[in-house]
Short mmCIF file of C-alpha atoms and ligand atoms in Angstrom, two decimals:
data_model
loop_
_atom_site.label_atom_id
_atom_site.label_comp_id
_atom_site.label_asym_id
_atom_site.label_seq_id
_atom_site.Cartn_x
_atom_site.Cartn_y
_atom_site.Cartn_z
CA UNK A 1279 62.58 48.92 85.92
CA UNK A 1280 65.53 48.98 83.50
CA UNK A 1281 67.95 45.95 82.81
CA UNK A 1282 71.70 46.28 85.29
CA UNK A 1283 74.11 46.66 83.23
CA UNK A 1284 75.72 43.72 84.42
CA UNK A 1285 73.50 40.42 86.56
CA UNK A 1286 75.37 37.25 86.67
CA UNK A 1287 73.52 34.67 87.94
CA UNK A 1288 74.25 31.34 89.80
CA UNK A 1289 77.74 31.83 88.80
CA UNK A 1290 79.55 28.11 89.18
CA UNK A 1291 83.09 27.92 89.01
CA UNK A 1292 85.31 24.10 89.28
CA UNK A 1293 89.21 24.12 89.28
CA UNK A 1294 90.58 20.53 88.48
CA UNK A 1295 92.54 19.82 91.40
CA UNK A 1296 94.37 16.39 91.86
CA UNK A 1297 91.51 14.09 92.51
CA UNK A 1298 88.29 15.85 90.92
CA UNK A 1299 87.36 19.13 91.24
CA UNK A 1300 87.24 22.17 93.64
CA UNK A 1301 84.24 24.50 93.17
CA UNK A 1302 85.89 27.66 93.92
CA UNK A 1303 82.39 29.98 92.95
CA UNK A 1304 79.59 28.22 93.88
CA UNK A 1305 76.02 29.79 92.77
CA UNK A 1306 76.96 33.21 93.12
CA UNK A 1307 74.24 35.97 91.85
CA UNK A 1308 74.42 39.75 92.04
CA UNK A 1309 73.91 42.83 89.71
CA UNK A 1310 75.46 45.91 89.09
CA UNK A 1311 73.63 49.08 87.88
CA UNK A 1312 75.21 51.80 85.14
CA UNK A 1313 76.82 53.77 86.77
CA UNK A 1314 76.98 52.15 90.44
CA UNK A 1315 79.10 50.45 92.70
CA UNK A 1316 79.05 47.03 94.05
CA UNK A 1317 81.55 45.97 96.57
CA UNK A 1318 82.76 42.19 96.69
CA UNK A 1319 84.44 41.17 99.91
CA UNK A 1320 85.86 38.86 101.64
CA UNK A 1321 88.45 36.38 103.47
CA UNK A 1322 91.25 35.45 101.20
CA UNK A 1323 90.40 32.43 98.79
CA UNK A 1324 86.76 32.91 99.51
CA UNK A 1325 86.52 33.02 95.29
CA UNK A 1326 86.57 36.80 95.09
CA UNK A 1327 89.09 37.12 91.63
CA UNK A 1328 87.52 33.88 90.91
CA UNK A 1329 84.09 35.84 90.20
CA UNK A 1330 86.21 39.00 88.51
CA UNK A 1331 88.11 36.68 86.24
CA UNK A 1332 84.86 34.95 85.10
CA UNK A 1333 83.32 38.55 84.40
CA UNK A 1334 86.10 39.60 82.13
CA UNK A 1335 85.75 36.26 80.27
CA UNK A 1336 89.86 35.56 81.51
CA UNK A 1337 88.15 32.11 82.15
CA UNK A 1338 85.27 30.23 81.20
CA UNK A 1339 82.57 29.72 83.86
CA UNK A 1340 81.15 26.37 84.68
CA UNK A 1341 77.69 27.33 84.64
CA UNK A 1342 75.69 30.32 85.01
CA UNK A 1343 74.80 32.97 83.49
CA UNK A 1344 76.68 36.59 82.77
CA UNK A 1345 74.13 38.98 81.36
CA UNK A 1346 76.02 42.55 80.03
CA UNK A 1347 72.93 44.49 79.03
CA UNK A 1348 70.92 41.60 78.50
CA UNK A 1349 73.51 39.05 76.58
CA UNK A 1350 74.73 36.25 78.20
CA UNK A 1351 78.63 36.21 77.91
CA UNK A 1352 79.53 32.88 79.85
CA UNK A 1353 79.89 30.63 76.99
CA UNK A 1354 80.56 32.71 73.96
CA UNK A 1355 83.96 32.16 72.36
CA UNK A 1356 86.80 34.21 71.84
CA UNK A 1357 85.63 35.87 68.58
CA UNK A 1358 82.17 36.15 69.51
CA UNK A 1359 83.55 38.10 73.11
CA UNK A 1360 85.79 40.36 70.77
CA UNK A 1361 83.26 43.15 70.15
CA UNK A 1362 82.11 42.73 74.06
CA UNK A 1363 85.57 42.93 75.50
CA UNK A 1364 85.78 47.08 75.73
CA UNK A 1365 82.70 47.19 77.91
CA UNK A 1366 84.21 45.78 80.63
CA UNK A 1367 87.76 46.67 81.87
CA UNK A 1368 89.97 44.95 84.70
CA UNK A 1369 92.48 46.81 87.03
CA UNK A 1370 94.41 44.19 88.45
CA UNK A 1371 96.27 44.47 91.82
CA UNK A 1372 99.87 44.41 90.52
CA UNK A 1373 99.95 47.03 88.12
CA UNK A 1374 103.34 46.78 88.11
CA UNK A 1375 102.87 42.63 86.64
CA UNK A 1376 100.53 44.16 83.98
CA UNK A 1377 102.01 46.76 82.18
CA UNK A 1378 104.46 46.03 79.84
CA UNK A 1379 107.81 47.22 81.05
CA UNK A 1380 109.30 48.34 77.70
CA UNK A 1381 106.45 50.53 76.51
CA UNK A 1382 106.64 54.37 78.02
CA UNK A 1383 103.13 55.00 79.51
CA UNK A 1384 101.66 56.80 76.61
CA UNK A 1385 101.99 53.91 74.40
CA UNK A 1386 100.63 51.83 77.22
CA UNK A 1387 97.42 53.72 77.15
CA UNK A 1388 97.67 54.32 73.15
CA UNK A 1389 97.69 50.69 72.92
CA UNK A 1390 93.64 49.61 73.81
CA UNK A 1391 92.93 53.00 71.39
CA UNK A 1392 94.67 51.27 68.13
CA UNK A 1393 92.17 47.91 69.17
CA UNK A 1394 89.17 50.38 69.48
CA UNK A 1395 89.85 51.64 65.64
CA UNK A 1396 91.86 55.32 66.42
CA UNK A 1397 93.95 54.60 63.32
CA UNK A 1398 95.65 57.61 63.19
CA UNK A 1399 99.02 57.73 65.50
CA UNK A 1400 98.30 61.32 66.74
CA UNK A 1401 95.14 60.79 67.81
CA UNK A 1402 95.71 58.31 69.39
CA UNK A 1403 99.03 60.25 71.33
CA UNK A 1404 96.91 63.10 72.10
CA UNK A 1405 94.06 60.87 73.99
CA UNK A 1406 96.88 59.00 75.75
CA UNK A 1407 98.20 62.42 77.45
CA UNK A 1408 94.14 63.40 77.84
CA UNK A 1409 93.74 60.24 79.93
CA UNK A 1410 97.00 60.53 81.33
CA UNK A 1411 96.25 64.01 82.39
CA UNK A 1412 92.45 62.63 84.03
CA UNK A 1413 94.52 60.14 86.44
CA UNK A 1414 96.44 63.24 87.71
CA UNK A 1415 99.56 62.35 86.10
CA UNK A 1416 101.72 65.44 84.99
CA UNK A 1417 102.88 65.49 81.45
CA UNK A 1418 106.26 64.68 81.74
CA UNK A 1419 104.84 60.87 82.46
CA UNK A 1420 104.04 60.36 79.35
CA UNK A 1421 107.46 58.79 77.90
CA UNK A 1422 108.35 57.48 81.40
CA UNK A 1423 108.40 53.25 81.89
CA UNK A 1424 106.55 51.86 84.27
CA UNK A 1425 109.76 50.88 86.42
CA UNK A 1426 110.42 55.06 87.01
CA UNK A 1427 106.94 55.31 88.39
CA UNK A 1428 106.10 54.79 92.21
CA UNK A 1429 103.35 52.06 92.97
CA UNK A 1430 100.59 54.46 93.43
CA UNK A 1431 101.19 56.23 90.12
CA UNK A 1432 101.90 52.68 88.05
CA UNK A 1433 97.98 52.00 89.18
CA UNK A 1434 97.30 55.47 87.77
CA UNK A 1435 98.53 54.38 84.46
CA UNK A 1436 96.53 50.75 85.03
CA UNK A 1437 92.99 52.92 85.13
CA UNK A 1438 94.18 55.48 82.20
CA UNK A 1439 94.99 52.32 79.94
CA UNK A 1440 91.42 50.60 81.25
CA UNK A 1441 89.63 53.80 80.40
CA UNK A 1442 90.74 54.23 76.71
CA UNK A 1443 88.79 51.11 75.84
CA UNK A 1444 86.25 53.33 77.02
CA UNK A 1445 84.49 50.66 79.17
CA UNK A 1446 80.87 50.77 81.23
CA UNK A 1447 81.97 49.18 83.92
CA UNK A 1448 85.26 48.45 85.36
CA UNK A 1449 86.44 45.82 87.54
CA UNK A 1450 88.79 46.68 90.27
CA UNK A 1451 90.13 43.93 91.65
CA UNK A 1452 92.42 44.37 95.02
CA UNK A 1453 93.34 47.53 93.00
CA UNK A 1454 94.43 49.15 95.83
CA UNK A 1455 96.04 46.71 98.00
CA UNK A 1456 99.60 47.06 97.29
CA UNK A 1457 99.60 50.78 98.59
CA UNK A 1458 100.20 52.58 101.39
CA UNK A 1459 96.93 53.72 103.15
CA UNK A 1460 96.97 57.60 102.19
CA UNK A 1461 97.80 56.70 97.96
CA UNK A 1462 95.24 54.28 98.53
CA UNK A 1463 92.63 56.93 99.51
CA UNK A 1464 93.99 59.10 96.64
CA UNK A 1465 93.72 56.53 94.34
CA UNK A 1466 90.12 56.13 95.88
CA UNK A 1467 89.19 59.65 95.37
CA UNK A 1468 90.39 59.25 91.49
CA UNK A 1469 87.90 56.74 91.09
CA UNK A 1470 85.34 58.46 92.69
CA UNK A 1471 86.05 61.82 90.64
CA UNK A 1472 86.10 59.88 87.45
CA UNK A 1473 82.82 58.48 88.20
CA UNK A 1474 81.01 61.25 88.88
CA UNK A 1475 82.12 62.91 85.50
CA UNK A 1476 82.23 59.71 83.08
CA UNK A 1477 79.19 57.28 84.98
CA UNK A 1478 81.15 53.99 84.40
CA UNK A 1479 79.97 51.69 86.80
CA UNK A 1480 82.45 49.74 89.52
CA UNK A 1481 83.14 46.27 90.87
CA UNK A 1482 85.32 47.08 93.87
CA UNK A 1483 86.84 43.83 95.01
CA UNK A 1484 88.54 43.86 97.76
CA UNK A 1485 89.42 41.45 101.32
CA UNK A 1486 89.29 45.02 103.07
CA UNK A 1487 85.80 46.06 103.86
CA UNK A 1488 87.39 49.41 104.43
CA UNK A 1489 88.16 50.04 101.09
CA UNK A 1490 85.16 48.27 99.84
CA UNK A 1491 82.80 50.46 101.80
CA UNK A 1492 83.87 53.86 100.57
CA UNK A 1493 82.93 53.78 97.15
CA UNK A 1494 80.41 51.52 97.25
CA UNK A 1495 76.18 51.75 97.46
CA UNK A 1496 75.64 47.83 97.79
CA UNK A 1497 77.93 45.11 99.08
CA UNK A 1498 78.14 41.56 98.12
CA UNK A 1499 79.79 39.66 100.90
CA UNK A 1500 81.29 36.46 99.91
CA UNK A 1501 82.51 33.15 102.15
CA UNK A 1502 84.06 29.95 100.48
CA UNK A 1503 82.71 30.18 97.23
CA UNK A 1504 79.06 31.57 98.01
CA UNK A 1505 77.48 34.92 99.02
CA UNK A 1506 76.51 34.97 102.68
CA UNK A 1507 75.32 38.29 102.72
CA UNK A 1508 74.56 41.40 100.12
CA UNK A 1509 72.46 44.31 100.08
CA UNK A 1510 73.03 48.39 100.84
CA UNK A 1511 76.31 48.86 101.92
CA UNK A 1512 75.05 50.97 104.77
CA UNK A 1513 72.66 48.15 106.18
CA UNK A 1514 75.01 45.44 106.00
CA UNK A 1515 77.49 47.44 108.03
CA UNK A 1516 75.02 48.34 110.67
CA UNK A 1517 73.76 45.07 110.70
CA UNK A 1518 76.10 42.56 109.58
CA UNK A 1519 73.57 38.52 109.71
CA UNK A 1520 77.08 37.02 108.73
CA UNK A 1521 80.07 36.19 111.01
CA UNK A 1522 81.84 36.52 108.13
CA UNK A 1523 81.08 40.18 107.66
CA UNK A 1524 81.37 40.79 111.28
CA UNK A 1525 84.68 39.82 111.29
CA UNK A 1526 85.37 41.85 108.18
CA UNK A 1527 84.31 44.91 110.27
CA UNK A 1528 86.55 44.08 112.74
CA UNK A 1529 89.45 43.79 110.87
CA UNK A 1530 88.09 47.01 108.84
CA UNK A 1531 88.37 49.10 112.33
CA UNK A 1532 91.89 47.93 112.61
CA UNK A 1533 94.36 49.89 111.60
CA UNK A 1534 96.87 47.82 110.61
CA UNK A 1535 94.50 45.88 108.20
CA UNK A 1536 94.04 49.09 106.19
CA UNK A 1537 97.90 48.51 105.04
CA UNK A 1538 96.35 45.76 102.41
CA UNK A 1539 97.60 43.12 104.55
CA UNK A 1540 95.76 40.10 105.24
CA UNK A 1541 95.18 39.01 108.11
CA UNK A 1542 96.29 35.81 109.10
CA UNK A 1543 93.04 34.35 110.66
CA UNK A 1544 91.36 35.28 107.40
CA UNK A 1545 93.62 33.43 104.85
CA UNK A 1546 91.91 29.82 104.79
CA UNK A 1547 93.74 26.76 105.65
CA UNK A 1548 94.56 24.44 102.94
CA UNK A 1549 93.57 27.16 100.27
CA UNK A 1550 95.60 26.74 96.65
CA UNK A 1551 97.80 29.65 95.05
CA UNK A 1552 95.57 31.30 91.94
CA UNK A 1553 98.37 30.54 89.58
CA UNK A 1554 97.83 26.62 89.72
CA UNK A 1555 96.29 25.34 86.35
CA UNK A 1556 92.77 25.58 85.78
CA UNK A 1557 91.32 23.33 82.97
CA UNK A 1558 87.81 23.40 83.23
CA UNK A 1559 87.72 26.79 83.60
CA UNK A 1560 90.10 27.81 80.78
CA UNK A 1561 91.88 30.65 81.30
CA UNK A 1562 92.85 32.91 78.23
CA UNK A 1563 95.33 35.35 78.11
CA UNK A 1564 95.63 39.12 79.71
CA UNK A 1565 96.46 40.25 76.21
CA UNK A 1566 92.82 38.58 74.98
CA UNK A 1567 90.98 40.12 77.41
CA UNK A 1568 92.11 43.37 77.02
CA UNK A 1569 91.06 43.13 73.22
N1 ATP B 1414 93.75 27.89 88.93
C1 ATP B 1414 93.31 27.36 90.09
N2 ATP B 1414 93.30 26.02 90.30
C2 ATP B 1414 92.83 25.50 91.44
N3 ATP B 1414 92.35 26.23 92.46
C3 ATP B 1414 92.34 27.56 92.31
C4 ATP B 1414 92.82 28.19 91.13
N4 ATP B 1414 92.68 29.55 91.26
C5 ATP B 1414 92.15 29.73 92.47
N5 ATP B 1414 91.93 28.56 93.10
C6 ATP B 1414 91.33 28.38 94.43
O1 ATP B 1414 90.02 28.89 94.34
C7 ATP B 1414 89.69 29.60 95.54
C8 ATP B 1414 89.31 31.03 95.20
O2 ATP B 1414 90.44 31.71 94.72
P1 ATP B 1414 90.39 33.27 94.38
O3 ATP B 1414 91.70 33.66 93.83
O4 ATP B 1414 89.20 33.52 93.54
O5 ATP B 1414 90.16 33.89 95.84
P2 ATP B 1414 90.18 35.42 96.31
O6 ATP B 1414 88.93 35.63 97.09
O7 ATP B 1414 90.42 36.30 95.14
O8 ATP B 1414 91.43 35.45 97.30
P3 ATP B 1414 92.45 36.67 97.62
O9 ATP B 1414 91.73 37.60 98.56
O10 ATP B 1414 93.58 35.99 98.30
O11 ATP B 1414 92.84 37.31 96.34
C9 ATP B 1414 90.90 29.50 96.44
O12 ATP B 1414 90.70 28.43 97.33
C10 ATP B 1414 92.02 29.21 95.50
O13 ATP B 1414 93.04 28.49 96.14
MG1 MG B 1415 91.95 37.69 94.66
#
């Protein structure tokens, strides 16, 4: 059998919190194949972005391993990650929070080809508008700022600029979420399209098994820190073990769920906002990662 691209295994994640620690990710395993999909779900807080974060190396996990085509990434340091960064790109869910506002959206895109060694300035303008153009974005984007572009198209931009690092798999986490439902499934279909022509492999996170399920060949269902259920998409659907995942399917047949709203049952009591600090699991900057 050939190596995943990606297996992280017994994945262990501790915020400091006031009086010790709170294991956010606790012994979390899963792979993803080249060129597959794996869908993460679940309620809000259940560590979802927890596990994304630790992927990207934004923080450092507690313990367990991250294996990208056999090396383990978990512990490495910043200069060690550098040459592993490009392999793995993050769409966050507010593209709007993670493009720079005073760059037009070819420079945006330009930018991860200057890291990745395009020296000259042309080049790297003309595979700006190429990726630009493979997002569905007309041409008359290209010296636009992110503030004249609508949500839907702003995420656009988010995938072009993940793409020029030219990355094997790419991490998509609530990447839809802030859109309506129909530029959601368009933004969908992108992904779908690019996969089929480029075979990057996904990480579709999302609290919406909806979304999840439509791109993806094997789910990972998640629940307080730990996976409670995983395996083809199709069989966990038809069968969900886990309450959890029933109730995802629930709220997944609702309507008004597809909005990327969560539902209010779902968000756990007591649960702390993901921009508290984390010390033991030291988080680095966006502008690191993205090297
Ligand atoms: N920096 C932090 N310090 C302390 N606790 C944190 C920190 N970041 C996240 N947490 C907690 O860890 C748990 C997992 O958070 P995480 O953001 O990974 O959840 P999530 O599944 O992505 O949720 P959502 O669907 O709302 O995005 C939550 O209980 C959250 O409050
Ligand atoms: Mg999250």
């Amino acid at each position: 059998m050939t190596r995943p691209f990606l297996e992280v295994d017994g994945l262990v994640v501790d915020y400091p919190v006031p009086h010790g620690t709170f294991r956010a990710v606790d012994n979390v395993s899963f792979t993803v194949a080249r060129g597959e999909t794996l869908g993460i779900v679940g309620e809000s807080g259940c560590g979802k972005s927890t596990v994304a974060r630790s992927i990207v190396r934004l923080l450092t996990p507690t313990a367990g391993r991250i294996l990208v085509d056999g090396t383990d990434i978990a512990r490495l340091n910043e200069r060690q990650l550098r040459p592993l960064r490009s392999r793995i790109q993050m769409v966050f869910q507010d593209p709007y929070g993670s493009l720079d506002p005073h760059l037009s959206a070819q420079d945006i895109v330009a930018e991860p080809l200057r890291l990745r060694g395009v020296r000259s300035r042309n080049g790297r303008a003309a595979e700006a508008a190429r990726l630009i153009d493979l997002v569905g974005l007309p041409s008359s984007a290209l010296h636009r700022r992110p503030a004249e572009f609508s949500g839907g198209q702003r995420q656009r931009i988010g995938i072009a600029r993940a793409l020029a690092s030219r990355p094997e798999l790419l991490v998509c986490d609530e990447a839809t979420s802030a859109l309506d439902v129909s530029v959601q499934a368009q933004v969908l279909e992108l992904l779908r399209q690019i996969q089929a022509e480029t075979h990057l492999a996904y990480m579709i996170i999302s609290h919406n098994l909806g979304v999840v399920r439509q791109l993806s060949r094997n789910i990972v269902v998640m629940s307080e820190g730990k996976v409670v259920e995983s395996g083809a998409t199709t069989d966990v659907l038809t069968s969900p073990r886990a309450q959890v995942t029933r109730a995802l399917r629930r709220a997944a047949l609702d309507p008004t769920t597809m909005r990327g709203r969560k539902p209010r049952a779902m968000v756990r009591a007591g649960t702390r906002p993901p921009e508290a600090t984390a010390g033991d699991a030291r988080p680095e900057t966006a502008q690191e990662a993205a090297r």
